Coordinates of C-alpha atoms in Angstrom, one line a residue:
Chain W
M320 CA -91.7 53.2 -60.5
S321 CA -89.1 54.4 -63.3
L322 CA -90.9 53.7 -66.4
T323 CA -93.5 56.2 -65.4
R324 CA -90.5 58.5 -65.1
S325 CA -88.8 58.2 -68.1
A326 CA -92.0 57.9 -69.8
A327 CA -92.6 61.7 -68.6
T328 CA -89.5 62.8 -69.3
A329 CA -89.1 61.4 -72.6
A330 CA -92.8 63.1 -73.9
A331 CA -91.7 66.5 -72.1
G332 CA -88.5 67.1 -74.0
G333 CA -87.8 64.6 -76.9
N334 CA -84.6 63.3 -75.7
G335 CA -85.6 63.6 -72.2
T336 CA -83.8 67.3 -71.6
G337 CA -85.0 71.0 -71.3
R338 CA -88.2 70.1 -68.8
R339 CA -88.5 69.9 -65.4
E340 CA -90.4 67.4 -63.3
P341 CA -93.6 67.7 -63.2
G342 CA -95.3 68.3 -60.1
P343 CA -97.7 65.0 -58.8
R344 CA -100.9 66.7 -59.6
L345 CA -100.5 67.2 -63.1
L346 CA -104.2 67.8 -63.8
A347 CA -105.1 70.1 -61.0
S348 CA -104.0 73.2 -63.0
R349 CA -106.7 73.3 -65.3
K350 CA -108.9 76.5 -65.0
P351 CA -112.7 75.9 -63.4
L352 CA -115.7 77.1 -65.2
P353 CA -117.3 80.3 -63.6
P354 CA -120.2 78.7 -61.1
V355 CA -122.9 80.3 -63.3
L356 CA -121.6 78.7 -66.6
A357 CA -121.2 75.3 -64.3
A358 CA -124.6 75.5 -63.4
L359 CA -125.6 76.1 -67.0
I360 CA -124.2 73.2 -68.3
A361 CA -125.5 71.0 -65.5
R362 CA -128.8 72.2 -65.3
P363 CA -129.8 73.8 -69.0
E364 CA -133.0 74.8 -68.6
L365 CA -131.9 77.3 -65.3
G366 CA -132.7 80.0 -67.3
A367 CA -136.1 79.1 -68.2
V368 CA -136.4 78.9 -64.4
V369 CA -135.5 82.4 -64.4
A370 CA -137.0 83.7 -67.2
T371 CA -140.2 82.0 -65.9
L372 CA -140.2 83.4 -62.4
A373 CA -139.2 87.2 -63.8
I374 CA -142.4 87.0 -65.9
L375 CA -144.6 85.5 -63.4
I376 CA -143.7 88.7 -61.3
F377 CA -143.7 91.0 -63.9
F378 CA -147.4 90.0 -65.5
S379 CA -148.6 90.0 -61.4
L380 CA -147.7 93.4 -61.4
A381 CA -148.5 94.9 -64.5
S382 CA -152.4 93.5 -64.2
D383 CA -154.4 92.5 -60.9
S384 CA -156.2 89.3 -62.6
F385 CA -153.2 88.1 -63.6
L386 CA -152.1 86.1 -60.9
T387 CA -155.8 84.5 -59.6
L388 CA -157.4 81.4 -60.2
A389 CA -159.2 82.5 -62.9
G390 CA -156.2 83.7 -64.5
A391 CA -153.7 81.2 -64.0
G392 CA -156.9 79.1 -65.8
V393 CA -155.9 81.1 -68.6
W394 CA -152.6 81.2 -69.1
L395 CA -152.4 77.9 -68.4
E396 CA -154.3 76.3 -71.1
S397 CA -152.5 78.1 -73.1
A398 CA -149.4 76.8 -72.4
S399 CA -150.6 73.8 -72.3
T400 CA -150.8 72.7 -76.1
Y401 CA -148.0 74.9 -76.9
G402 CA -146.3 72.6 -74.1
I403 CA -147.0 69.0 -75.3
M404 CA -145.2 70.2 -78.6
A405 CA -142.2 71.4 -77.3
V406 CA -141.8 68.7 -75.6
A407 CA -141.4 66.2 -77.7
V408 CA -139.9 69.0 -80.6
A409 CA -137.2 69.7 -77.6
L410 CA -136.3 65.9 -77.9
L411 CA -136.0 65.7 -81.6
M412 CA -133.8 68.6 -80.9
I413 CA -131.8 67.1 -78.6
G414 CA -131.5 64.2 -81.2
G415 CA -130.1 66.7 -83.3
E416 CA -133.0 67.7 -86.0
F417 CA -135.8 69.7 -86.7
D418 CA -139.9 68.9 -87.5
L419 CA -141.3 72.3 -89.2
S420 CA -144.4 70.0 -90.2
A421 CA -144.6 69.9 -86.1
G422 CA -147.6 72.2 -86.3
V423 CA -149.4 71.4 -89.4
M424 CA -149.6 68.3 -87.9
T425 CA -152.2 69.2 -85.1
G426 CA -154.5 70.4 -87.7
F427 CA -153.8 67.3 -90.1
T428 CA -154.7 64.8 -87.7
A429 CA -157.9 66.8 -86.2
L430 CA -158.6 67.5 -90.0
I431 CA -158.6 63.4 -90.4
V432 CA -161.1 62.8 -87.3
G433 CA -163.4 65.9 -88.6
V434 CA -163.9 64.7 -91.6
L435 CA -164.0 60.9 -91.0
T436 CA -166.7 61.2 -88.7
T437 CA -168.8 64.3 -90.3
Q438 CA -168.6 63.4 -93.7
I439 CA -168.1 59.5 -93.5
G440 CA -170.1 58.5 -90.5
V441 CA -166.8 56.6 -88.7
N442 CA -167.1 55.8 -86.0
V443 CA -165.1 58.9 -83.4
W444 CA -162.7 56.5 -82.0
V445 CA -162.3 54.7 -84.5
A446 CA -161.2 57.8 -86.4
A447 CA -159.1 59.1 -83.8
I448 CA -156.6 55.9 -83.9
I449 CA -156.7 56.0 -87.9
S450 CA -156.0 59.7 -87.5
L451 CA -153.2 58.7 -84.7
I452 CA -151.9 55.8 -87.4
A453 CA -151.7 58.7 -90.0
A454 CA -149.5 60.7 -87.7
L455 CA -147.1 57.7 -86.9
A456 CA -146.8 57.5 -90.7
V457 CA -145.5 60.9 -91.4
G458 CA -143.4 61.2 -88.5
A459 CA -141.8 57.8 -89.9
F460 CA -141.6 59.0 -93.7
N461 CA -139.7 62.3 -92.2
G462 CA -137.3 60.3 -90.3
I463 CA -136.5 57.8 -92.9
V464 CA -136.2 60.5 -95.7
V465 CA -134.0 62.3 -93.6
I466 CA -131.8 59.2 -92.6
R467 CA -132.0 57.6 -96.3
T468 CA -130.7 60.8 -97.9
G469 CA -128.9 62.3 -95.0
L470 CA -130.5 65.6 -96.1
P471 CA -131.4 68.1 -93.5
S472 CA -134.5 67.5 -91.9
F473 CA -134.8 71.7 -92.1
I474 CA -135.5 70.8 -95.8
V475 CA -137.4 67.6 -95.2
T476 CA -139.7 68.3 -92.9
L477 CA -139.9 72.2 -94.6
A478 CA -141.7 69.7 -97.7
T479 CA -143.7 67.9 -95.4
F480 CA -145.0 70.9 -93.9
F481 CA -146.3 72.5 -97.2
V482 CA -147.7 69.1 -98.6
L483 CA -149.5 68.9 -95.6
Q484 CA -150.5 72.5 -95.7
G485 CA -151.9 71.8 -98.9
V486 CA -154.1 68.7 -98.3
D487 CA -155.4 70.0 -95.2
L488 CA -157.3 72.8 -97.7
A489 CA -157.5 71.4 -100.4
V490 CA -159.2 68.3 -99.2
T491 CA -161.5 69.9 -96.4
K492 CA -162.3 72.2 -99.2
L493 CA -163.2 69.3 -101.9
I494 CA -165.0 67.0 -99.1
T495 CA -167.1 69.8 -96.8
G496 CA -166.8 72.5 -99.5
Q497 CA -165.7 75.0 -96.4
V498 CA -162.3 75.6 -94.9
V499 CA -164.1 74.2 -91.3
I500 CA -165.5 71.1 -89.8
Q501 CA -168.2 72.0 -88.1
G502 CA -170.8 69.5 -86.1
M503 CA -168.2 67.3 -84.6
A504 CA -170.7 67.4 -81.2
Q505 CA -173.7 65.9 -83.2
V506 CA -171.4 62.6 -83.8
P507 CA -172.2 59.8 -81.9
F508 CA -169.8 58.7 -78.9
Y509 CA -168.9 62.1 -79.0
D510 CA -169.4 62.6 -74.9
S511 CA -167.5 59.6 -74.8
I512 CA -164.3 61.3 -75.9
Q513 CA -164.3 64.5 -75.7
P514 CA -164.0 64.8 -71.2
V515 CA -160.3 62.6 -72.4
F516 CA -159.1 65.7 -74.6
G517 CA -161.4 68.6 -73.9
S518 CA -163.0 68.6 -70.9
S519 CA -162.3 71.1 -67.9
L520 CA -162.6 71.9 -64.6
T521 CA -164.4 75.0 -62.9
I522 CA -163.4 76.4 -59.7
G523 CA -165.1 79.4 -58.8
S524 CA -164.8 81.1 -62.1
A525 CA -161.7 79.4 -63.2
N526 CA -161.5 77.1 -65.8
F527 CA -158.7 73.9 -65.8
Y528 CA -158.7 72.3 -68.9
V529 CA -157.6 68.5 -69.1
S530 CA -154.8 69.5 -71.7
V531 CA -152.7 70.9 -68.4
L532 CA -152.8 67.3 -67.1
W533 CA -151.6 65.8 -70.4
W534 CA -148.9 68.4 -70.9
L535 CA -147.6 67.6 -67.0
A536 CA -147.7 63.8 -68.2
V537 CA -145.8 64.8 -71.0
A538 CA -143.7 66.4 -69.4
G539 CA -142.8 64.2 -66.8
L540 CA -142.6 61.1 -69.4
G541 CA -140.0 63.2 -71.6
I542 CA -137.8 63.9 -68.3
W543 CA -138.0 60.3 -67.6
V544 CA -136.7 58.9 -71.4
L545 CA -134.5 61.3 -71.7
N546 CA -132.5 61.4 -68.7
H547 CA -133.3 58.0 -67.2
T548 CA -133.4 55.5 -69.8
R549 CA -130.9 54.1 -72.4
V550 CA -133.1 55.6 -74.9
G551 CA -132.6 59.2 -73.7
N552 CA -128.7 58.4 -73.5
W553 CA -128.9 57.6 -77.1
I554 CA -131.1 60.3 -78.1
Y555 CA -127.7 62.8 -76.4
A556 CA -125.6 60.7 -78.5
V557 CA -127.2 60.8 -81.8
G558 CA -127.4 64.8 -81.4
G559 CA -124.2 65.1 -80.3
A560 CA -121.9 63.2 -82.3
P561 CA -124.2 60.7 -85.0
Q562 CA -120.9 59.4 -86.2
A563 CA -119.6 58.4 -82.2
A564 CA -122.6 57.4 -81.2
R565 CA -122.8 54.7 -84.1
Q566 CA -119.0 53.5 -83.5
V567 CA -120.3 52.5 -79.8
G568 CA -123.3 50.7 -81.2
V569 CA -126.0 53.1 -80.5
P570 CA -128.9 52.6 -82.8
V571 CA -129.0 55.9 -84.8
R572 CA -131.4 55.3 -87.7
A573 CA -134.2 54.1 -85.2
T574 CA -133.4 56.4 -82.3
K575 CA -133.9 59.1 -84.9
V576 CA -137.2 58.0 -86.6
G577 CA -138.4 57.5 -83.2
L578 CA -138.0 61.1 -82.7
F579 CA -139.9 61.9 -85.8
M580 CA -142.6 59.6 -84.6
T581 CA -143.0 61.2 -81.2
T582 CA -143.5 64.6 -82.5
A583 CA -145.6 63.2 -84.6
T584 CA -148.2 61.5 -82.1
A585 CA -147.4 65.2 -79.8
G586 CA -148.7 66.6 -82.9
W587 CA -151.6 64.2 -83.1
L588 CA -152.7 64.6 -78.9
V589 CA -152.6 68.3 -79.5
G590 CA -155.0 67.9 -82.7
M591 CA -157.5 65.9 -80.5
I592 CA -157.2 68.3 -77.5
S593 CA -157.9 71.8 -79.8
L594 CA -160.5 69.3 -81.7
F595 CA -162.2 68.2 -78.8
R596 CA -162.1 71.2 -76.6
T597 CA -164.2 73.4 -79.5
S598 CA -165.4 70.7 -81.6
T599 CA -164.1 72.5 -84.6
V600 CA -161.3 72.4 -86.6
Q601 CA -159.9 74.9 -89.2
A602 CA -158.2 73.9 -92.6
N603 CA -155.2 76.4 -91.1
T604 CA -155.3 74.9 -87.9
G605 CA -151.1 75.0 -86.7
V606 CA -149.6 76.5 -89.5
G607 CA -146.8 79.1 -88.1
Q608 CA -146.8 77.1 -84.4
E609 CA -143.9 75.0 -85.4
F610 CA -141.4 77.9 -84.5
I611 CA -142.7 78.8 -81.5
F612 CA -142.9 75.2 -80.8
M613 CA -138.9 75.4 -81.1
I614 CA -138.6 78.9 -79.8
C615 CA -139.9 77.1 -76.7
A616 CA -137.2 74.2 -76.6
V617 CA -134.4 77.0 -77.2
V618 CA -135.7 79.1 -74.5
G619 CA -135.6 76.2 -72.3
G620 CA -132.2 75.6 -72.7
C621 CA -131.6 73.4 -76.0
L622 CA -129.1 74.1 -78.8
L623 CA -129.9 74.3 -82.3
T624 CA -127.0 72.2 -83.2
G625 CA -128.5 69.1 -81.0
G626 CA -126.6 67.3 -77.7
F627 CA -128.1 69.5 -75.4
G628 CA -131.1 70.6 -74.1
S629 CA -133.7 70.1 -71.5
V630 CA -137.4 68.7 -71.6
G631 CA -138.4 70.2 -68.7
G632 CA -136.6 73.9 -69.5
A633 CA -138.9 73.4 -73.0
A634 CA -141.9 72.5 -70.7
L635 CA -141.0 76.3 -69.3
G636 CA -140.4 77.5 -72.7
A637 CA -144.2 77.1 -73.1
L638 CA -145.3 78.2 -70.1
I639 CA -143.3 81.8 -70.9
Y640 CA -144.9 81.8 -73.8
G641 CA -148.6 81.2 -72.0
M642 CA -148.1 83.4 -69.4
T643 CA -145.9 86.6 -72.0
F644 CA -149.3 85.3 -74.3
Q645 CA -152.1 85.7 -71.9
G646 CA -150.6 88.8 -69.9
I647 CA -150.1 91.3 -72.4
T648 CA -153.9 90.5 -72.7
F649 CA -154.2 90.9 -69.4
A650 CA -152.3 94.5 -69.1
G651 CA -154.5 96.0 -71.7
W652 CA -151.8 96.1 -74.0
D653 CA -151.8 95.5 -78.1
T654 CA -151.4 92.1 -78.6
N655 CA -149.3 92.5 -81.4
W656 CA -146.3 92.9 -79.7
L657 CA -146.5 89.2 -78.7
K658 CA -144.1 88.5 -81.4
T659 CA -141.6 91.3 -80.7
F660 CA -141.3 90.1 -77.4
L661 CA -140.8 86.5 -78.4
G662 CA -138.2 87.4 -80.6
V663 CA -136.3 89.3 -78.0
M664 CA -136.3 86.3 -75.7
L665 CA -135.4 83.5 -78.5
F666 CA -132.5 86.2 -79.6
A667 CA -131.4 86.1 -75.9
A668 CA -131.7 82.7 -75.2
V669 CA -129.8 81.5 -78.6
I670 CA -126.6 84.0 -77.3
I671 CA -126.6 82.2 -73.6
N672 CA -126.5 78.9 -75.4
H673 CA -124.4 79.4 -77.6
Y674 CA -121.9 80.6 -75.0
V675 CA -122.2 77.8 -72.7
R676 CA -121.9 75.1 -75.9
K677 CA -118.5 77.3 -76.9
R678 CA -117.1 77.1 -73.3
A679 CA -118.2 73.5 -73.3
T680 CA -116.8 72.0 -76.3
A681 CA -113.5 74.5 -76.2
A682 CA -111.5 73.2 -73.9
Chain D
M971 CA -97.1 24.6 -84.3
T972 CA -96.6 21.9 -81.7
E973 CA -100.3 21.1 -81.1
P974 CA -102.2 21.4 -84.4
N975 CA -105.5 21.3 -82.7
P976 CA -105.6 23.7 -79.7
T977 CA -108.3 23.0 -78.2
P978 CA -110.3 27.1 -77.4
T979 CA -111.2 26.4 -74.1
S980 CA -108.2 25.7 -72.4
S981 CA -105.7 28.3 -71.5
P982 CA -102.7 29.4 -73.4
A983 CA -99.6 28.6 -71.9
P984 CA -98.1 31.5 -70.0
G985 CA -96.2 34.3 -72.4
T986 CA -98.8 33.5 -75.1
P987 CA -99.2 36.8 -77.1
I988 CA -102.9 37.7 -76.6
L989 CA -102.9 38.8 -79.9
E990 CA -100.0 37.9 -82.8
A991 CA -99.4 38.7 -86.7
R992 CA -97.6 36.1 -88.8
G993 CA -96.5 37.5 -91.8
V994 CA -99.8 39.7 -92.3
G995 CA -100.1 41.8 -95.8
K996 CA -103.0 43.3 -97.6
A997 CA -103.4 44.5 -101.0
Y998 CA -106.4 47.0 -101.8
G999 CA -106.2 45.7 -106.0
G1000 CA -103.2 45.6 -107.0
V1001 CA -101.7 48.2 -104.8
V1002 CA -99.6 46.7 -102.0
A1003 CA -100.2 48.3 -98.7
L1004 CA -98.9 46.0 -96.3
Q1005 CA -96.4 43.1 -96.9
D1006 CA -94.8 40.2 -94.6
V1007 CA -95.6 42.2 -90.9
S1008 CA -95.0 40.2 -88.0
M1009 CA -95.2 41.3 -84.4
A1010 CA -97.2 40.3 -80.7
V1011 CA -98.4 41.8 -78.3
T1012 CA -98.1 39.8 -74.5
A1013 CA -100.4 40.8 -71.4
G1014 CA -98.3 43.0 -69.5
E1015 CA -96.3 44.3 -72.4
V1016 CA -96.7 47.3 -74.9
T1017 CA -95.8 46.8 -78.2
C1018 CA -95.0 49.7 -80.3
V1019 CA -95.8 50.3 -84.1
L1020 CA -93.5 52.8 -85.5
G1021 CA -93.5 54.7 -88.9
D1022 CA -94.0 58.3 -90.8
N1023 CA -97.4 58.8 -92.6
G1024 CA -98.0 55.9 -95.3
A1025 CA -95.8 53.6 -93.8
G1026 CA -98.6 51.2 -93.6
K1027 CA -99.8 51.8 -89.8
S1028 CA -103.1 52.4 -90.3
T1029 CA -103.9 49.6 -92.8
L1030 CA -102.0 46.9 -89.8
I1031 CA -104.6 48.6 -87.5
K1032 CA -107.5 47.5 -89.4
I1033 CA -106.2 44.2 -89.8
L1034 CA -105.7 43.9 -86.0
S1035 CA -108.7 45.4 -85.0
G1036 CA -110.9 43.3 -87.2
A1037 CA -112.1 45.7 -89.8
H1038 CA -110.0 44.5 -93.1
A1039 CA -108.8 40.6 -93.3
P1040 CA -105.5 40.4 -93.9
S1041 CA -104.9 38.7 -97.8
A1042 CA -101.5 37.0 -96.6
G1043 CA -100.5 36.0 -93.5
E1044 CA -102.4 34.5 -90.4
L1045 CA -103.6 36.3 -86.8
L1046 CA -103.2 34.4 -83.6
V1047 CA -105.0 35.1 -80.7
D1048 CA -104.1 33.4 -77.6
G1049 CA -101.9 31.5 -80.1
V1050 CA -105.0 30.5 -82.0
E1051 CA -105.4 31.3 -85.5
T1052 CA -108.3 33.4 -85.7
R1053 CA -109.9 35.2 -88.8
F1054 CA -112.0 38.3 -87.6
D1055 CA -115.4 38.9 -89.1
G1056 CA -115.5 42.1 -88.3
P1057 CA -115.0 44.6 -85.4
R1058 CA -117.4 43.3 -83.1
A1059 CA -115.8 39.9 -83.3
A1060 CA -112.4 41.4 -82.1
L1061 CA -114.4 43.0 -79.8
D1062 CA -115.9 40.0 -78.4
A1063 CA -112.2 38.4 -78.3
G1064 CA -111.0 41.2 -75.8
I1065 CA -109.4 43.3 -78.6
A1066 CA -110.3 47.0 -78.2
T1067 CA -109.2 49.9 -81.0
V1068 CA -109.3 53.1 -79.5
Y1069 CA -109.3 55.4 -82.4
Q1070 CA -107.6 58.7 -82.8
D1071 CA -111.2 60.6 -82.8
L1072 CA -112.1 58.5 -79.8
A1073 CA -115.9 58.1 -80.4
M1074 CA -117.2 60.4 -77.4
V1075 CA -120.0 63.3 -77.6
P1076 CA -118.1 65.9 -76.6
L1077 CA -121.7 67.6 -74.5
M1078 CA -122.6 64.7 -72.4
P1079 CA -121.0 64.2 -69.3
V1080 CA -118.2 61.9 -68.7
W1081 CA -119.9 59.0 -66.8
R1082 CA -122.7 59.1 -69.9
N1083 CA -119.5 58.7 -72.7
F1084 CA -118.4 56.0 -70.4
F1085 CA -121.3 54.1 -70.8
L1086 CA -122.8 55.2 -73.9
G1087 CA -123.8 52.1 -75.9
R1088 CA -123.6 49.8 -73.2
E1089 CA -125.5 51.2 -70.4
E1090 CA -126.0 50.1 -66.8
T1091 CA -129.7 49.8 -65.5
V1092 CA -131.9 49.1 -62.9
G1093 CA -135.2 47.6 -62.8
K1094 CA -137.2 45.2 -65.2
G1095 CA -139.7 46.4 -68.2
L1096 CA -141.4 49.5 -68.4
L1097 CA -139.1 50.6 -65.4
S1098 CA -135.5 49.5 -66.4
R1099 CA -133.9 52.8 -65.8
L1100 CA -130.2 53.7 -66.1
D1101 CA -128.0 53.0 -62.8
H1102 CA -127.0 56.4 -62.3
K1103 CA -125.2 55.6 -58.9
T1104 CA -123.2 52.8 -60.4
M1105 CA -122.2 54.6 -63.6
R1106 CA -120.9 57.4 -61.9
R1107 CA -119.0 55.6 -59.2
V1108 CA -117.0 53.3 -61.8
T1109 CA -116.3 55.9 -64.4
K1110 CA -114.9 58.0 -61.3
D1111 CA -112.8 54.8 -59.6
D1112 CA -111.7 53.8 -63.1
L1113 CA -110.4 57.1 -64.3
K1114 CA -108.9 57.6 -60.9
A1115 CA -107.1 54.1 -60.9
M1116 CA -105.4 55.7 -64.7
G1117 CA -104.0 58.3 -62.6
I1118 CA -107.4 61.2 -63.6
D1119 CA -109.0 62.3 -60.5
L1120 CA -111.8 64.1 -61.4
K1121 CA -114.0 66.2 -59.3
D1122 CA -117.3 65.9 -61.2
V1123 CA -118.1 63.1 -63.8
N1124 CA -121.5 65.1 -64.7
Q1125 CA -119.5 67.7 -66.4
P1126 CA -119.4 67.5 -69.9
I1127 CA -116.5 65.5 -71.6
G1128 CA -115.9 68.6 -74.1
T1129 CA -114.4 70.6 -71.3
L1130 CA -111.6 67.7 -70.5
S1131 CA -108.3 67.9 -72.1
G1132 CA -107.0 65.8 -74.8
G1133 CA -105.3 64.2 -72.8
E1134 CA -107.6 62.9 -70.3
R1135 CA -110.3 62.3 -73.3
Q1136 CA -108.0 59.9 -74.4
C1137 CA -107.7 58.4 -71.2
V1138 CA -111.2 58.1 -70.3
A1139 CA -111.4 56.5 -73.9
I1140 CA -109.0 53.8 -72.6
A1141 CA -110.3 52.9 -69.5
R1142 CA -113.6 52.5 -71.0
A1143 CA -111.7 49.7 -73.3
I1144 CA -110.3 48.0 -70.3
H1145 CA -113.5 48.0 -68.2
F1146 CA -115.5 46.7 -71.1
G1147 CA -113.1 43.7 -71.4
G1148 CA -110.7 45.1 -73.7
R1149 CA -107.2 42.7 -72.4
A1150 CA -105.4 43.9 -75.7
L1151 CA -105.5 47.7 -76.6
I1152 CA -105.2 49.3 -79.6
L1153 CA -104.4 52.6 -79.5
D1154 CA -104.5 54.9 -82.8
E1155 CA -102.1 57.4 -82.2
P1156 CA -102.9 59.0 -78.9
T1157 CA -100.4 61.5 -78.5
A1158 CA -100.6 63.2 -82.4
A1159 CA -102.9 65.8 -81.9
L1160 CA -101.4 66.4 -77.9
G1161 CA -99.0 69.0 -76.5
V1162 CA -96.1 67.7 -74.2
K1163 CA -97.8 67.4 -70.8
Q1164 CA -101.1 65.8 -72.3
S1165 CA -99.2 63.4 -74.0
E1166 CA -97.2 62.8 -70.5
V1167 CA -101.2 61.8 -68.8
V1168 CA -101.6 59.4 -72.0
L1169 CA -98.1 57.8 -71.5
R1170 CA -98.6 57.4 -68.1
S1171 CA -102.2 56.0 -68.2
I1172 CA -100.5 53.3 -71.0
V1173 CA -98.2 52.6 -68.4
E1174 CA -100.8 52.2 -65.7
A1175 CA -102.8 49.7 -68.3
K1176 CA -99.9 47.5 -68.7
R1177 CA -99.1 47.2 -65.1
R1178 CA -102.6 45.9 -64.7
G1179 CA -101.5 42.9 -67.4
I1180 CA -103.3 44.7 -70.3
G1181 CA -101.2 44.0 -73.9
V1182 CA -101.0 47.5 -75.5
V1183 CA -100.4 47.8 -79.6
L1184 CA -99.2 51.6 -79.8
I1185 CA -99.1 53.4 -82.4
T1186 CA -97.3 56.3 -83.3
H1187 CA -94.8 58.3 -85.0
N1188 CA -92.8 59.4 -82.3
P1189 CA -90.1 57.6 -81.3
N1190 CA -89.8 59.7 -77.8
H1191 CA -93.0 58.5 -76.3
A1192 CA -92.9 55.1 -77.7
Y1193 CA -89.2 54.2 -76.3
P1194 CA -90.1 55.1 -72.6
V1195 CA -93.3 52.9 -72.8
G1196 CA -92.4 50.0 -75.0
D1197 CA -91.3 46.6 -74.9
H1198 CA -90.9 45.6 -78.9
F1199 CA -90.9 47.5 -81.4
L1200 CA -92.3 47.1 -85.0
V1201 CA -90.8 50.0 -87.5
L1202 CA -92.9 50.6 -90.8
N1203 CA -92.1 51.8 -94.0
H1204 CA -93.2 51.7 -97.0
G1205 CA -95.2 48.7 -96.5
T1206 CA -92.6 46.9 -95.2
S1207 CA -91.3 46.0 -92.0
M1208 CA -87.8 47.3 -91.2
G1209 CA -87.6 45.3 -87.9
Y1210 CA -89.1 43.8 -84.9
F1211 CA -87.3 44.9 -82.2
A1212 CA -87.0 44.3 -78.0
K1213 CA -86.3 47.3 -76.2
A1214 CA -82.9 46.0 -74.9
D1215 CA -81.6 45.5 -78.6
L1216 CA -82.5 49.3 -79.4
T1217 CA -81.5 52.8 -78.5
V1218 CA -83.8 55.9 -78.7
E1219 CA -81.4 57.2 -81.4
Q1220 CA -81.6 53.8 -83.7
L1221 CA -85.2 53.9 -83.4
A1222 CA -85.3 57.8 -84.7
T1223 CA -82.8 57.0 -87.3
M1224 CA -84.8 54.2 -88.2
M1225 CA -87.7 56.4 -88.3
A1226 CA -86.2 58.7 -90.9
G1227 CA -86.3 55.4 -93.4
D1228 CA -82.8 54.9 -92.8
P1229 CA -82.1 50.6 -92.4
L1230 CA -80.5 50.2 -89.1
D1231 CA -76.9 49.9 -89.1
V1232 CA -76.3 46.4 -87.2
E1233 CA -72.7 46.5 -87.9
G1234 CA -72.4 49.5 -85.5
M1235 CA -74.2 48.5 -83.1

């Protein structure tokens, strides 16, 4: 049609001169992404899959007992609680926020149950539900403060982290005179709740904890929500471009507050798992682990800047952590090297992620 | 008006503008941003609004898109006087605005952006899930109809060119019921080739019976695609012209702020 042609020529050369007529395939000239990069953009967890296999093979060669049923039971158990948290932290990170109180939350929730049952005589099931409500309240608080003030969640949750850390120590000491809760196994109905969070299945010499099932369930649920529901679409959007999300009608505030509450709920679940596996809890439980959750999420392909990442990748990031943590012990090396190893891995992951994002948004 | 009380349900007479502004003006406090401006957009036509920075283009968009109510004059939708409570009301009347920032999330796949906030789902209750297949197909087909043939609608929208992203925004507005599109400087940040892509999609929208309001400060972009031209300067209308009454040179001259020399036509 003639109008199309005149539009093209006018756009091309001001007064319709100075430019040749464009070919019919105007858009064919765009440079395609390199295949590896294209795959990483489509599948952010690709790096974590490769790293998981590499580390599995590496420690299997370094130690005879690593790739045995008993060995797998050990590193799976180690990975499971980190994996549950990594899934929630990854969702939050994709949604554009951090939660530095995620680590201390595991101790906070376990201590609530410990104090309520051993000191006040509350039914253990009721105590677990009270603990969950407290966690949800803290999560909602984090989210609402971040939304209302517009402050970075890094600072808001850092404050929550320190407040809870102090409360954990001071209140535990005040009530029990110690910094550890003991005697959980003697509270009524303990035997009815313990298997839900702390039981294990013994196969030969191998022990498989129920926490591994929780990890798989949480990861499956996270993958489902993020990739197959409307809420998942909103999580990507509020992390990637909150202003744009708001413009097209995404409930930005509710999505973000929901993510903080999800992270708190995951903290509660891990708190229950650690409490009922050992029947004891220390007042400083979870402190310092918030960064490990974030490392797992980033190694799994999440961008620190939000809007991009993978729940499955984060779950694998935790598996990498668990395998490395136990693998170093299996191989008989100095476990002090663990953190150095983690740091190197984080560094590599961040550089890859940064490169992917630059290519994805530079066009 | 010949019919004082037109019933909203009756379809308007053919040729009735989808959206019409009659003598609209807007004052913010004591500052007059826009005064006595009239224009209309009809199905299958492109009305261009031209003006330099500060001419009142943004104010006019805000009135047309329902973001601000005019402080003088009236808006008519399908020939019926209307007052928008907000952008949502304008959208419900089929008037969709595509702003310069496009409301897109660069790292999200094209199809997720296309349906963001209005996702298609299958299943009920807890099993309600995104209909990936339908959304991918619709995105691909709608973009193809606009002249953008994407091999993979799963790529992040940030990897598309500026012109292609504009086209996605236009296709999205049409898909979700836009009968009249208000395009805010869609070619402003684009190079020559990318501007072509956008102008072609405007022509395509027009061919499909969509009314387009094209806001621009480039007469060379406006003239080839436009049917009517409103030129703004310092918040007032310098004239509303049909294409037949105007050459691109005259348009450019007016844009420069000189009144049209009618005697010289």
